[in-house]
PDB file of C-alpha atoms in Angstrom:
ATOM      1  CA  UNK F   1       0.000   0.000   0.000  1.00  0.00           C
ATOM      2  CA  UNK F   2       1.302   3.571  -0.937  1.00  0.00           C
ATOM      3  CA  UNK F   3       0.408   6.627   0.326  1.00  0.00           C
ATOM      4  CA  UNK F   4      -0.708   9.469  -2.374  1.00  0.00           C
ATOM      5  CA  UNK F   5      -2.210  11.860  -0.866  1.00  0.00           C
ATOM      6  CA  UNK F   6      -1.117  14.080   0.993  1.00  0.00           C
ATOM      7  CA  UNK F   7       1.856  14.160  -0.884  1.00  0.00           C
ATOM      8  CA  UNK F   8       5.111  12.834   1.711  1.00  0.00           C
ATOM      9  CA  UNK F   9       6.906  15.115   3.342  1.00  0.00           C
ATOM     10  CA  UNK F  10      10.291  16.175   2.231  1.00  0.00           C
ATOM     11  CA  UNK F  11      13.353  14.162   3.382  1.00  0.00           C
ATOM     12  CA  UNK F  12      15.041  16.507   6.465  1.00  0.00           C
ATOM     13  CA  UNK F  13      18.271  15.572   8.247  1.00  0.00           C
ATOM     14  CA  UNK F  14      18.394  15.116  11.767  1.00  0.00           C
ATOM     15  CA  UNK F  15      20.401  17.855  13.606  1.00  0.00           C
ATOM     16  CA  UNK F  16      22.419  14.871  15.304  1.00  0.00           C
ATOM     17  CA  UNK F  17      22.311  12.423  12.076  1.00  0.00           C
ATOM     18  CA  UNK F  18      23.098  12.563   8.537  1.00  0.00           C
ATOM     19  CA  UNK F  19      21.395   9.537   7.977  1.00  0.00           C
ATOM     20  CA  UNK F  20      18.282   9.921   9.964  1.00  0.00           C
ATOM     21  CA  UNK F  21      15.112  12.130   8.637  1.00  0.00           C
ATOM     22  CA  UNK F  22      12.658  14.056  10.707  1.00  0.00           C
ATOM     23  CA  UNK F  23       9.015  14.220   9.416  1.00  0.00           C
ATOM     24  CA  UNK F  24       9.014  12.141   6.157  1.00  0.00           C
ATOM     25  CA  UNK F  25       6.195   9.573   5.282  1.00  0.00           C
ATOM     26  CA  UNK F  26       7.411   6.535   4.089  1.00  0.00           C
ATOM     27  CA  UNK F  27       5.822   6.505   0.340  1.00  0.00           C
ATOM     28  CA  UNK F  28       6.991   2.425  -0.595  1.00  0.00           C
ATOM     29  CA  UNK F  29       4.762   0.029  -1.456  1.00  0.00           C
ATOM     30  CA  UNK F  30       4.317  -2.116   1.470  1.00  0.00           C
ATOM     31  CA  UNK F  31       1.364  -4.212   3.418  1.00  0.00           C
ATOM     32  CA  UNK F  32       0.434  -2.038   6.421  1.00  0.00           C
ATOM     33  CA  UNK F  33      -0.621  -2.971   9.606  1.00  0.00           C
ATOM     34  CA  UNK F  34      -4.071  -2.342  11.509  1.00  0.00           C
ATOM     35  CA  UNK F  35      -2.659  -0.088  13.607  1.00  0.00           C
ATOM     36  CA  UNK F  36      -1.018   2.323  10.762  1.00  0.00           C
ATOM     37  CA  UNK F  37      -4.422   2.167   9.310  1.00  0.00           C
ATOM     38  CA  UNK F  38      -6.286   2.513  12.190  1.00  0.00           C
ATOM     39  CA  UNK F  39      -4.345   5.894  12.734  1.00  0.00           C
ATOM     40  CA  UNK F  40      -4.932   7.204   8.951  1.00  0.00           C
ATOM     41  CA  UNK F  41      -8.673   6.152   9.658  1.00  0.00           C
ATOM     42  CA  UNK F  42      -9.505   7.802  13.070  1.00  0.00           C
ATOM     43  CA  UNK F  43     -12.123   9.400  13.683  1.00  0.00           C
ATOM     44  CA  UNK F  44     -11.734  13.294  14.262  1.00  0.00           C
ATOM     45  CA  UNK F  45     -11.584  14.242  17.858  1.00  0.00           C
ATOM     46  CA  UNK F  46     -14.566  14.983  19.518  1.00  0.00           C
ATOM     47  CA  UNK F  47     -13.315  19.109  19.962  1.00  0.00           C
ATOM     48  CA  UNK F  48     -11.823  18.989  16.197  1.00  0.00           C
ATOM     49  CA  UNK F  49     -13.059  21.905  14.280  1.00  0.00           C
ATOM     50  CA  UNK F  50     -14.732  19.621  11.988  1.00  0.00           C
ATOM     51  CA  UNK F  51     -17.003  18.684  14.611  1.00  0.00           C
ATOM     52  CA  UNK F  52     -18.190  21.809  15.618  1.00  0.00           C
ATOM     53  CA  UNK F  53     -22.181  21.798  15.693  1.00  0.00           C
ATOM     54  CA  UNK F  54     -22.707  18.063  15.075  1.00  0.00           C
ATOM     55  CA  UNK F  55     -23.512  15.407  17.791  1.00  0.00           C
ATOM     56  CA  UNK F  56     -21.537  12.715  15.943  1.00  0.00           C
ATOM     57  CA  UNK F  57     -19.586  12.125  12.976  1.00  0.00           C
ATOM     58  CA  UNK F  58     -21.132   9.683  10.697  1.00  0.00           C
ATOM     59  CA  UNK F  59     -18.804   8.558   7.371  1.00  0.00           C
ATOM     60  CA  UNK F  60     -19.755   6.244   4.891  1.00  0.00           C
ATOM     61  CA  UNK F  61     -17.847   3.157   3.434  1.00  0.00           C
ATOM     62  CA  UNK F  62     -18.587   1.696  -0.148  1.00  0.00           C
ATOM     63  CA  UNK F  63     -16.543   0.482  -2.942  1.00  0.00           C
ATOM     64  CA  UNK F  64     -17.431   1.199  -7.006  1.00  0.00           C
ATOM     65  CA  UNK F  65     -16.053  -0.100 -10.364  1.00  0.00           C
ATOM     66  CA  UNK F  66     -14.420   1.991 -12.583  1.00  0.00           C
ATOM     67  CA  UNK F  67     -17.817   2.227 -14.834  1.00  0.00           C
ATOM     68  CA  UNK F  68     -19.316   3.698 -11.360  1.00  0.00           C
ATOM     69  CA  UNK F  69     -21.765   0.376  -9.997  1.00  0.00           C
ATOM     70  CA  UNK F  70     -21.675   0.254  -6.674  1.00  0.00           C
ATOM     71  CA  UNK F  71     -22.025  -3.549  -6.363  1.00  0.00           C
ATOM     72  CA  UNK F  72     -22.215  -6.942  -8.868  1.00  0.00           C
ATOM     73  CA  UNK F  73     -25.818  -8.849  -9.262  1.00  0.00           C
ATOM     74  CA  UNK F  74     -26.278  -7.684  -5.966  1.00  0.00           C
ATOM     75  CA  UNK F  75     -23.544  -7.803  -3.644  1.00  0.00           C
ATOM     76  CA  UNK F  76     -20.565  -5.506  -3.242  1.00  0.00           C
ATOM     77  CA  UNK F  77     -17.787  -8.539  -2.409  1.00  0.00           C
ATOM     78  CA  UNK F  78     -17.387  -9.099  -6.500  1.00  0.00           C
ATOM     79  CA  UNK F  79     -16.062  -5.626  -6.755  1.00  0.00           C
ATOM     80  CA  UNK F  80     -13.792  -5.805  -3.615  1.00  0.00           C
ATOM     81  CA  UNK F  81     -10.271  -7.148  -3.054  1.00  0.00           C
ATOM     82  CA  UNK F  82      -7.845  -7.855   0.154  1.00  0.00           C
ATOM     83  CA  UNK F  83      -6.619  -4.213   1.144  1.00  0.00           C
ATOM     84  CA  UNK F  84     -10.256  -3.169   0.238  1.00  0.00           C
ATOM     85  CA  UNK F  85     -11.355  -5.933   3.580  1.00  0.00           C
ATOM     86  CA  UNK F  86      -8.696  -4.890   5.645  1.00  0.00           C
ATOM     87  CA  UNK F  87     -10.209  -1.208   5.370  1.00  0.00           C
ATOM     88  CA  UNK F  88     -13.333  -2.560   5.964  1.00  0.00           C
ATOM     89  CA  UNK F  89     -12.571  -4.186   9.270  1.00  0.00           C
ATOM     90  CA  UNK F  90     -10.604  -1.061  10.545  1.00  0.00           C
ATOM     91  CA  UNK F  91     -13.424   1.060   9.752  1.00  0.00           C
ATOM     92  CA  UNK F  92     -15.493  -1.361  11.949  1.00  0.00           C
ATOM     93  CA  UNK F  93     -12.884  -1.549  14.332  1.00  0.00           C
ATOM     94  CA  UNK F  94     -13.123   1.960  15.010  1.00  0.00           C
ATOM     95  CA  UNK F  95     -17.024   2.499  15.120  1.00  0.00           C
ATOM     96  CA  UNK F  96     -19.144   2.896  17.695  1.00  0.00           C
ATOM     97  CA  UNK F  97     -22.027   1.390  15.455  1.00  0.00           C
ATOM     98  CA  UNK F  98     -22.211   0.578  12.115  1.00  0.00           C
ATOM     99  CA  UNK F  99     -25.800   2.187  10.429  1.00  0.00           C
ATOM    100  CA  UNK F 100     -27.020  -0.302   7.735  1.00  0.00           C
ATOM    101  CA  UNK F 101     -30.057  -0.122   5.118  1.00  0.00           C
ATOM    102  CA  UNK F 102     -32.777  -3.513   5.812  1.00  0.00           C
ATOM    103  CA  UNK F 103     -32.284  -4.393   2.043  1.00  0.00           C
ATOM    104  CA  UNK F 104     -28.745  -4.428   2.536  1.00  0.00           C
ATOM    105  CA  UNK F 105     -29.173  -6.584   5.448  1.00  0.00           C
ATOM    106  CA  UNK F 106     -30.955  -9.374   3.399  1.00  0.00           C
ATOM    107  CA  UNK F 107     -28.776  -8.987   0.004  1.00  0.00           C
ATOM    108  CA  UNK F 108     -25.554  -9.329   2.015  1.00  0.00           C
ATOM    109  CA  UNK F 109     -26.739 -11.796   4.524  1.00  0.00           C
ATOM    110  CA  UNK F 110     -25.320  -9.061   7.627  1.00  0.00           C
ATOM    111  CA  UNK F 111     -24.122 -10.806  10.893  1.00  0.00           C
ATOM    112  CA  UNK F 112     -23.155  -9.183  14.246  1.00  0.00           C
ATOM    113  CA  UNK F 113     -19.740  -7.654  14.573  1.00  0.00           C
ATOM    114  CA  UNK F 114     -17.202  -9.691  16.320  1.00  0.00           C
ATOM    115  CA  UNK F 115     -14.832  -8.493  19.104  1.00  0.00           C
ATOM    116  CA  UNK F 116     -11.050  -9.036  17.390  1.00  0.00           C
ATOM    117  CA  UNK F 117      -8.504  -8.323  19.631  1.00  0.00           C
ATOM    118  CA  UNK F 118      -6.345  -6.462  17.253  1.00  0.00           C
ATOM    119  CA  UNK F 119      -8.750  -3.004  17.984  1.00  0.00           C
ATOM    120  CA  UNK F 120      -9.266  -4.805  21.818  1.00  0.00           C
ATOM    121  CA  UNK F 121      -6.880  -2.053  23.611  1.00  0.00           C
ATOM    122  CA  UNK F 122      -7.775   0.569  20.930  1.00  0.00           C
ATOM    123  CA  UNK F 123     -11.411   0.527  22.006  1.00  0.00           C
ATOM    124  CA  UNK F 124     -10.880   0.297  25.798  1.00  0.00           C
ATOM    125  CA  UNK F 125      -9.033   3.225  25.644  1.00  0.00           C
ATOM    126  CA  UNK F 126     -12.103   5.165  23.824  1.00  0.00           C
ATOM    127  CA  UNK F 127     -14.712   3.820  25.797  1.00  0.00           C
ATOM    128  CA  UNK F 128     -16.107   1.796  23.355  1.00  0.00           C
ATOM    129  CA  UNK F 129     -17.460  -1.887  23.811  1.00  0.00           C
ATOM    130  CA  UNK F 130     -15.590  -5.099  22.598  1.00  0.00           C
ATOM    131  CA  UNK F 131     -17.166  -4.242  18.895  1.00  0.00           C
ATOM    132  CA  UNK F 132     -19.860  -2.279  16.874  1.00  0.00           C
ATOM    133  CA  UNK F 133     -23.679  -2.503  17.119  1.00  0.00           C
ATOM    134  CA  UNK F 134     -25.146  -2.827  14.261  1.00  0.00           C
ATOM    135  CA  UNK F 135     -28.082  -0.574  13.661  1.00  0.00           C
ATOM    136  CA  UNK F 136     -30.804  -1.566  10.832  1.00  0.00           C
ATOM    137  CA  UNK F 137     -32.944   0.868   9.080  1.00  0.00           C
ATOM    138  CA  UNK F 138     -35.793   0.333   8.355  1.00  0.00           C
ATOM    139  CA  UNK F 139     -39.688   1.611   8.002  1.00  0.00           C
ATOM    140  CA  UNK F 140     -41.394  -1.207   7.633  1.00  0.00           C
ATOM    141  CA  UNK F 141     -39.224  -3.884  10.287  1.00  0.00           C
ATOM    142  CA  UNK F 142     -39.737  -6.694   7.157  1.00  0.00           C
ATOM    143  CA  UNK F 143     -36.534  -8.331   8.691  1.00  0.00           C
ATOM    144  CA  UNK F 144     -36.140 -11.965   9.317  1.00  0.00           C
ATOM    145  CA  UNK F 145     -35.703 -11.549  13.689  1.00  0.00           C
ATOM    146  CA  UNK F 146     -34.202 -15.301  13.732  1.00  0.00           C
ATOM    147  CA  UNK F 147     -31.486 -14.652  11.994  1.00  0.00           C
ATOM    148  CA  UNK F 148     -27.961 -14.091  14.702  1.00  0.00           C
ATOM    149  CA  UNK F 149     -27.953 -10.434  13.509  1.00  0.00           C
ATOM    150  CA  UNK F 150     -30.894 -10.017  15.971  1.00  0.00           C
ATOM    151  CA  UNK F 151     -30.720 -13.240  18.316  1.00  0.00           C
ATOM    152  CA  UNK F 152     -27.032 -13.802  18.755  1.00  0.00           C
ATOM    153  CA  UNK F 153     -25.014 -10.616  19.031  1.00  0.00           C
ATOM    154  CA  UNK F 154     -22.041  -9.689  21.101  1.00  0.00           C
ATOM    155  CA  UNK F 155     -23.413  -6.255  21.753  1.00  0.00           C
ATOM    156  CA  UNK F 156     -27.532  -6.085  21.097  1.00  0.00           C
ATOM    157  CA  UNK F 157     -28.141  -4.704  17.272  1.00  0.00           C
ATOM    158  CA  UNK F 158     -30.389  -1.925  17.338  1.00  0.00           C
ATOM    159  CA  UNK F 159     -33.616  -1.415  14.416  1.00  0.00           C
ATOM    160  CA  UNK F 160     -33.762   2.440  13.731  1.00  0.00           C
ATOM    161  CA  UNK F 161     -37.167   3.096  12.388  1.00  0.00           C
ATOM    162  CA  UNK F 162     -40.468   5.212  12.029  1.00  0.00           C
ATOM    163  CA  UNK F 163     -42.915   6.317  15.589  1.00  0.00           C
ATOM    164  CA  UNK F 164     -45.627   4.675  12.744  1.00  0.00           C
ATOM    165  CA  UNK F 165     -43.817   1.587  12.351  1.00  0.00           C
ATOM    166  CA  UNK F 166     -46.245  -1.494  11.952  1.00  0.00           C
ATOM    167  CA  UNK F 167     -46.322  -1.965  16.370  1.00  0.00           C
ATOM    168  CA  UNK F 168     -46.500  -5.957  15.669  1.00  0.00           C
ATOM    169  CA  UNK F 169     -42.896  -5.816  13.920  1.00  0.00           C
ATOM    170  CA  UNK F 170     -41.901  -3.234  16.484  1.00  0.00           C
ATOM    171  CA  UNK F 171     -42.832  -6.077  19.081  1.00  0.00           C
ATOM    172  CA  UNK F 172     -41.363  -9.314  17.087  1.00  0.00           C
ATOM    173  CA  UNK F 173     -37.858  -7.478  17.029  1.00  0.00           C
ATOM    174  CA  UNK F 174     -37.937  -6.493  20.702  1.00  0.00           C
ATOM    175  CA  UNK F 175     -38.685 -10.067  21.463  1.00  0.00           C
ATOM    176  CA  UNK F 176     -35.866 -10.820  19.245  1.00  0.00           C
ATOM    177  CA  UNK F 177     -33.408  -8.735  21.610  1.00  0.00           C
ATOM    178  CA  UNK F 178     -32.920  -6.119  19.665  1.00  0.00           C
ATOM    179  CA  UNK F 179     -32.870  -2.515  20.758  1.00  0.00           C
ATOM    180  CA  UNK F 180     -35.960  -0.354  18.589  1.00  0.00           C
ATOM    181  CA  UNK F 181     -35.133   2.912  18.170  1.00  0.00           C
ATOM    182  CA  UNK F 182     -37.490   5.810  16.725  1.00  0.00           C
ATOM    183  CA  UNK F 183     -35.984   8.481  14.133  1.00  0.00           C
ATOM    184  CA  UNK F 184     -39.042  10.070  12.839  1.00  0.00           C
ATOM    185  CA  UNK F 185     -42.973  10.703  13.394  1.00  0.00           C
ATOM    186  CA  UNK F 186     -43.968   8.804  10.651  1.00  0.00           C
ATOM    187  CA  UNK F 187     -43.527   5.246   9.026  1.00  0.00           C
ATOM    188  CA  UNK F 188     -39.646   5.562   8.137  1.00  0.00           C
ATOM    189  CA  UNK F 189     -36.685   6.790   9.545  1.00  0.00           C
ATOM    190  CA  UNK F 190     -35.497  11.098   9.120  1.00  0.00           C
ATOM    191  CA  UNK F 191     -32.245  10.625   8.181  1.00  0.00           C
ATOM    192  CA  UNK F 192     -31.454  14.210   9.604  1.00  0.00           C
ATOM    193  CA  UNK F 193     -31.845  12.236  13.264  1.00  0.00           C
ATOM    194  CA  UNK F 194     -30.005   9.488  12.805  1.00  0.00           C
ATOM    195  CA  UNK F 195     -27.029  10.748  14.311  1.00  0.00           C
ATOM    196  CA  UNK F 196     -28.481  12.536  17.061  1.00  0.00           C
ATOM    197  CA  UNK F 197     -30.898   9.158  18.071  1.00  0.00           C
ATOM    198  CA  UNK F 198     -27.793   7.073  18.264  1.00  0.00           C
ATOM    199  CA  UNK F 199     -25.374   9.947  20.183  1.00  0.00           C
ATOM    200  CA  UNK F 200     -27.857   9.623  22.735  1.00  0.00           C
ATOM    201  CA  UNK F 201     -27.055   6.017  22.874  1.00  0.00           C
ATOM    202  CA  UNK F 202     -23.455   7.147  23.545  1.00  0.00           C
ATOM    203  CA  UNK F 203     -22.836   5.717  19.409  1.00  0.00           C
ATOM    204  CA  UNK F 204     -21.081   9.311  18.619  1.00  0.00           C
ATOM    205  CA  UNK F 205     -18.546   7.568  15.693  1.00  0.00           C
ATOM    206  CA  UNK F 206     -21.040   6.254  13.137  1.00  0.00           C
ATOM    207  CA  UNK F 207     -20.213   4.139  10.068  1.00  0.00           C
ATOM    208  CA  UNK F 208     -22.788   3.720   7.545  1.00  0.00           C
ATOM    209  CA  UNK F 209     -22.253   0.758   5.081  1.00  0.00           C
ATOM    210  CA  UNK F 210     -25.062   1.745   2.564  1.00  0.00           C
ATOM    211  CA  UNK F 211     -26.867   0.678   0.405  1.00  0.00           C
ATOM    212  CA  UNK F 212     -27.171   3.445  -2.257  1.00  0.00           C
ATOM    213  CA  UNK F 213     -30.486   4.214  -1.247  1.00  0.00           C
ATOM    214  CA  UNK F 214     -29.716   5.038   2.417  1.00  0.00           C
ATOM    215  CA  UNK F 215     -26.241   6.582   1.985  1.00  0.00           C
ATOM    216  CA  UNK F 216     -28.298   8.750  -0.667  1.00  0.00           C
ATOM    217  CA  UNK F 217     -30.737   9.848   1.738  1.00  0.00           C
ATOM    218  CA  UNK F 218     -28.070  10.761   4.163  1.00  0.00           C
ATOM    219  CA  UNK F 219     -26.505  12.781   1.359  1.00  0.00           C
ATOM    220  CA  UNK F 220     -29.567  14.513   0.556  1.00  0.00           C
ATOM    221  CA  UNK F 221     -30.237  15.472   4.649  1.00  0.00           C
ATOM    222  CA  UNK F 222     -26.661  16.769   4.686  1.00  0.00           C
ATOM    223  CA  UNK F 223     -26.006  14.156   7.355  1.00  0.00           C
ATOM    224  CA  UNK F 224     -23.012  12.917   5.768  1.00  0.00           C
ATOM    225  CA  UNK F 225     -19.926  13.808   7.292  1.00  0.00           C
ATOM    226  CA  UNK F 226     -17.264  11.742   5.383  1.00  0.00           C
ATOM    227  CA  UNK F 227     -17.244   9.485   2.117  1.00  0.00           C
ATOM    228  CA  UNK F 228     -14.834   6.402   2.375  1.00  0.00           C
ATOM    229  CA  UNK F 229     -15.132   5.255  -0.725  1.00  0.00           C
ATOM    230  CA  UNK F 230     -12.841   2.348  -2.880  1.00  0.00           C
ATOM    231  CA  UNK F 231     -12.188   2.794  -6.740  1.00  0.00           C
ATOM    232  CA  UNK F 232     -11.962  -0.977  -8.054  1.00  0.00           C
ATOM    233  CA  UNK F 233     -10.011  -1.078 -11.051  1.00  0.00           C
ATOM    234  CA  UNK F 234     -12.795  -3.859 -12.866  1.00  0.00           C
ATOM    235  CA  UNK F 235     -15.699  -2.826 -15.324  1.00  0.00           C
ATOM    236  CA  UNK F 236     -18.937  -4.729 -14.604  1.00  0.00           C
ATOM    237  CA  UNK F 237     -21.219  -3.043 -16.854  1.00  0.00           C
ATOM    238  CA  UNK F 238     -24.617  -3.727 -16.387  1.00  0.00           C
ATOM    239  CA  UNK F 239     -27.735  -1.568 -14.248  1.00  0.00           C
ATOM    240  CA  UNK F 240     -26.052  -1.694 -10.918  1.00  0.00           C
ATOM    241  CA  UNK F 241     -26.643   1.869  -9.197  1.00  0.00           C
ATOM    242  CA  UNK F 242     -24.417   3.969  -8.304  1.00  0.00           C
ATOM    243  CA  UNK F 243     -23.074   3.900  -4.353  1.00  0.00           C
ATOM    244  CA  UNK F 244     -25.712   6.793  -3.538  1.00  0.00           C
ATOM    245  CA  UNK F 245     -29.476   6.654  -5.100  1.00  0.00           C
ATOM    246  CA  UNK F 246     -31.571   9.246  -3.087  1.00  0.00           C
ATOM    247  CA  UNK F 247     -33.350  12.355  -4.131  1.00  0.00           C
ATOM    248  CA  UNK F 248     -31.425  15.006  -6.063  1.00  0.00           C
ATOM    249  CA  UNK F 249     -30.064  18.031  -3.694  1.00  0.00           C
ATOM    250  CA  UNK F 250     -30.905  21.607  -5.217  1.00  0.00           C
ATOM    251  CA  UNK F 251     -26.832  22.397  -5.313  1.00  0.00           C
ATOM    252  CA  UNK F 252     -24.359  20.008  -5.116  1.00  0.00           C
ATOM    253  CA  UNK F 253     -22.555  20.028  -1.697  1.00  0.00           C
ATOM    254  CA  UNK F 254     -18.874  20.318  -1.974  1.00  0.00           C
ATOM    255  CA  UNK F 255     -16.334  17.551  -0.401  1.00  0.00           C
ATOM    256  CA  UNK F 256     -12.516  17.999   0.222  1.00  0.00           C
ATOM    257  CA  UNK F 257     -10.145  15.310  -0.312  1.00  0.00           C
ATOM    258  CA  UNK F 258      -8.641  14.288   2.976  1.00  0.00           C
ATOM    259  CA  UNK F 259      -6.434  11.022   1.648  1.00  0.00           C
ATOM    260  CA  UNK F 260      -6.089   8.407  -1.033  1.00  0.00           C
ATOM    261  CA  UNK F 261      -4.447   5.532  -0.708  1.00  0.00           C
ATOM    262  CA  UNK F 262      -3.121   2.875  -3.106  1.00  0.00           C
ATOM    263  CA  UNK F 263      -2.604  -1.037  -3.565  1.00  0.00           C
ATOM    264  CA  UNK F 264      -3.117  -3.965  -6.074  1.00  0.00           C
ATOM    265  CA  UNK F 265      -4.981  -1.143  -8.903  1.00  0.00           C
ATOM    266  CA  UNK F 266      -7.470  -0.100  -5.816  1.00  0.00           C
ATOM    267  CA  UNK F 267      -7.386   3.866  -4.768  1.00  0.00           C
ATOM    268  CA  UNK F 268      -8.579   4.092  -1.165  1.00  0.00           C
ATOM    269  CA  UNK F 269     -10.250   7.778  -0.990  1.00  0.00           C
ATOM    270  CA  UNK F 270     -11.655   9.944   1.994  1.00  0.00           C
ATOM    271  CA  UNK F 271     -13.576  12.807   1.411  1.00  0.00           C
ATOM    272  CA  UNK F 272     -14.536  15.012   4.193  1.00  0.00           C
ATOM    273  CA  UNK F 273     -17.124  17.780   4.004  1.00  0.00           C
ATOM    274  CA  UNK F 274     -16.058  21.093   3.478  1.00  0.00           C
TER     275      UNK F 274
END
C-alpha cells in the first residue's frame, strides 16, 4: 500500500544524524498494519473543528467499479479485493455502530460484529465496547428476527425506524433482543436524526455501510460527514446503481479530499465535508 495523498513530506536531516530524517512519510509500497491504518482512519476528535455543531460524525464506506456500480448482481464482495477488507474491518474496528439499510441486510446476509482483539486495547481506551452494534434501518421492520444479527449478538443490534412503524414488527424485534429505536414521526426513519438518536445512545462515531439508497438519503439530509469510498479497477457493466441513489439536492454540496491511498490497482479515498 502507498500513500498518495497528501503528498510525503520532504526528506530533512536530523540535527544529530546525517542519515536519519525528521518528518518524512514513508511513500513504498508495502502491506500495512491495523494499527497504521487505524491511525490514517480515526475518527476526528470529539473538539476537532470539523465537529463543531454536530452530535456525531457519521462517514460512509462503499466500494465502485471503474464504470461507477456500486455492487455486482447484488452484492458488493465481487467488486472488492484484500486491502479493500482490511479497510473494511478497521473502519469497523473503530465504530461505535455501524448504520445499515434492511435491504442491505438481506442482500448481504449481515451478521453481528465480532470483538477481534487487534482493535481490543484501541477501544478500551475510547470507551467503546468489545465491537460495533449494528443498527438496521428500516420503516417497515420486514426483517427476518431469527437470523444471529438479531438473536445472537455480542453487543444487542439496534432497528432504527419510524414512531408509525407497523407496532407488531416493532414487538417481534424487541422479542428478538434487539434494541428499537425511533428516528421520525412517521412510518420511516429522518435521516437528519439518525445521528443525534444514536449519540444519545453514547454511538457518537457512526459508520454507515449503505446501500445506495440510504447513503443517498443521508446525502440529501446533509447528514453525511465523510465518504470512504474504494475505486476498483474492474468494469462490470450492467444496471447496478451507483453507491448513492436518493433524491437530487438543489446544489451540489462540496467535499474535500482528505487522503487516497493505493494497492493492487485499488485507490482508497476519503472525502470530508467542506
Amino acid at each position: 500500500m502507498r500513500r498518495l495523498f497528501p503528498l510525503t513530506a520532504p526528506s530533512v536531516p536530523a540535527p544529530d544524524s546525517e542519515n536519519t530524517v525528521v518528518g518524512a512519510i514513508d511513500p513504498t509500497d508495502r502491506e500495512w498494519t491495523l494499527d497504521e491504518l487505524a491511525d490514517a482512519y480515526a475518527y476526528p476528535a470529539a473538539d476537532a473543528p470539523e465537529r463543531a455543531g454536530r452530535t456525531g460524525w457519521l462517514r460512509a464506506n462503499m466500494v465502485s467499479s471503474l464504470d461507477g456500480a456500486a455492487h455486482h448482481e447484488g452484492r458488493s464482495q465481487p467488486l472488492s479485493g484484500d486491502a479493500d477488507m482490511r479497510i473494511f474491518g478497521v473502519l469497523r474496528g473503530l465504530a461505535d455502530a455501524v448504520v445499515v439499510g434492511a435491504e442491505t441486510v438481506r442482500q448481504e446476509g449481515y451478521r453481528p460484529a465480532r470483538a477481534r482483539e487487534a482493535f481490543a486495547a484501541r477501544r478500551a481506551a475510547a470507551g467503546q465496547g468489545p465491537a460495533p452494534a449494528i443498527a438496521v434501518v428500516s420503516a417497515g421492520l420486514g426483517l427476518d428476527f431469527t437470523l444471529p444479527l438479531f438473536t445472537d449478538p455480542l453487543v444487542p443490534t439496534l432497528v432504527l425506524t419510524g414512531a408509525g412503524a407497523p407496532p407488531d414488527r416493532v414487538a417481534r424485534a424487541r422479542a428478538a433482543g434487539a434494541e428499537v429505536l425511533f428516528a421520525g414521526e412517521g412510518r420511516g426513519v429522518d435521516p437528519a436524526r439518525v445521528t443525534g438518536v444514536l449519540a444519545e445512545r453514547g454511538h457518537t462515531r457512526l459508520l454507515t455501510e449503505g446501500g445506495p439508497k440510504l447513503l443517498g438519503q443521508f446525502a440529501a439530509a446533509g447528514a453525511l460527514d465523510e465518504l470512504c469510498l474504494s475505486l476498483a479497477p474492474v468494469v462490470a457493466v450492467g444496471e447496478a446503481p451507483r453507491i448513492m441513489n436518493g433524491p437530487a439536492v438543489a446544489v451540489p454540496e462540496r467535499f474535500a479530499l482528505a487522503s487516497v491511498l493505493e494497492e493492487a490497482g485499488f485507490l482508497f479515498t476519503r472525502y470530508r465535508r467542506a
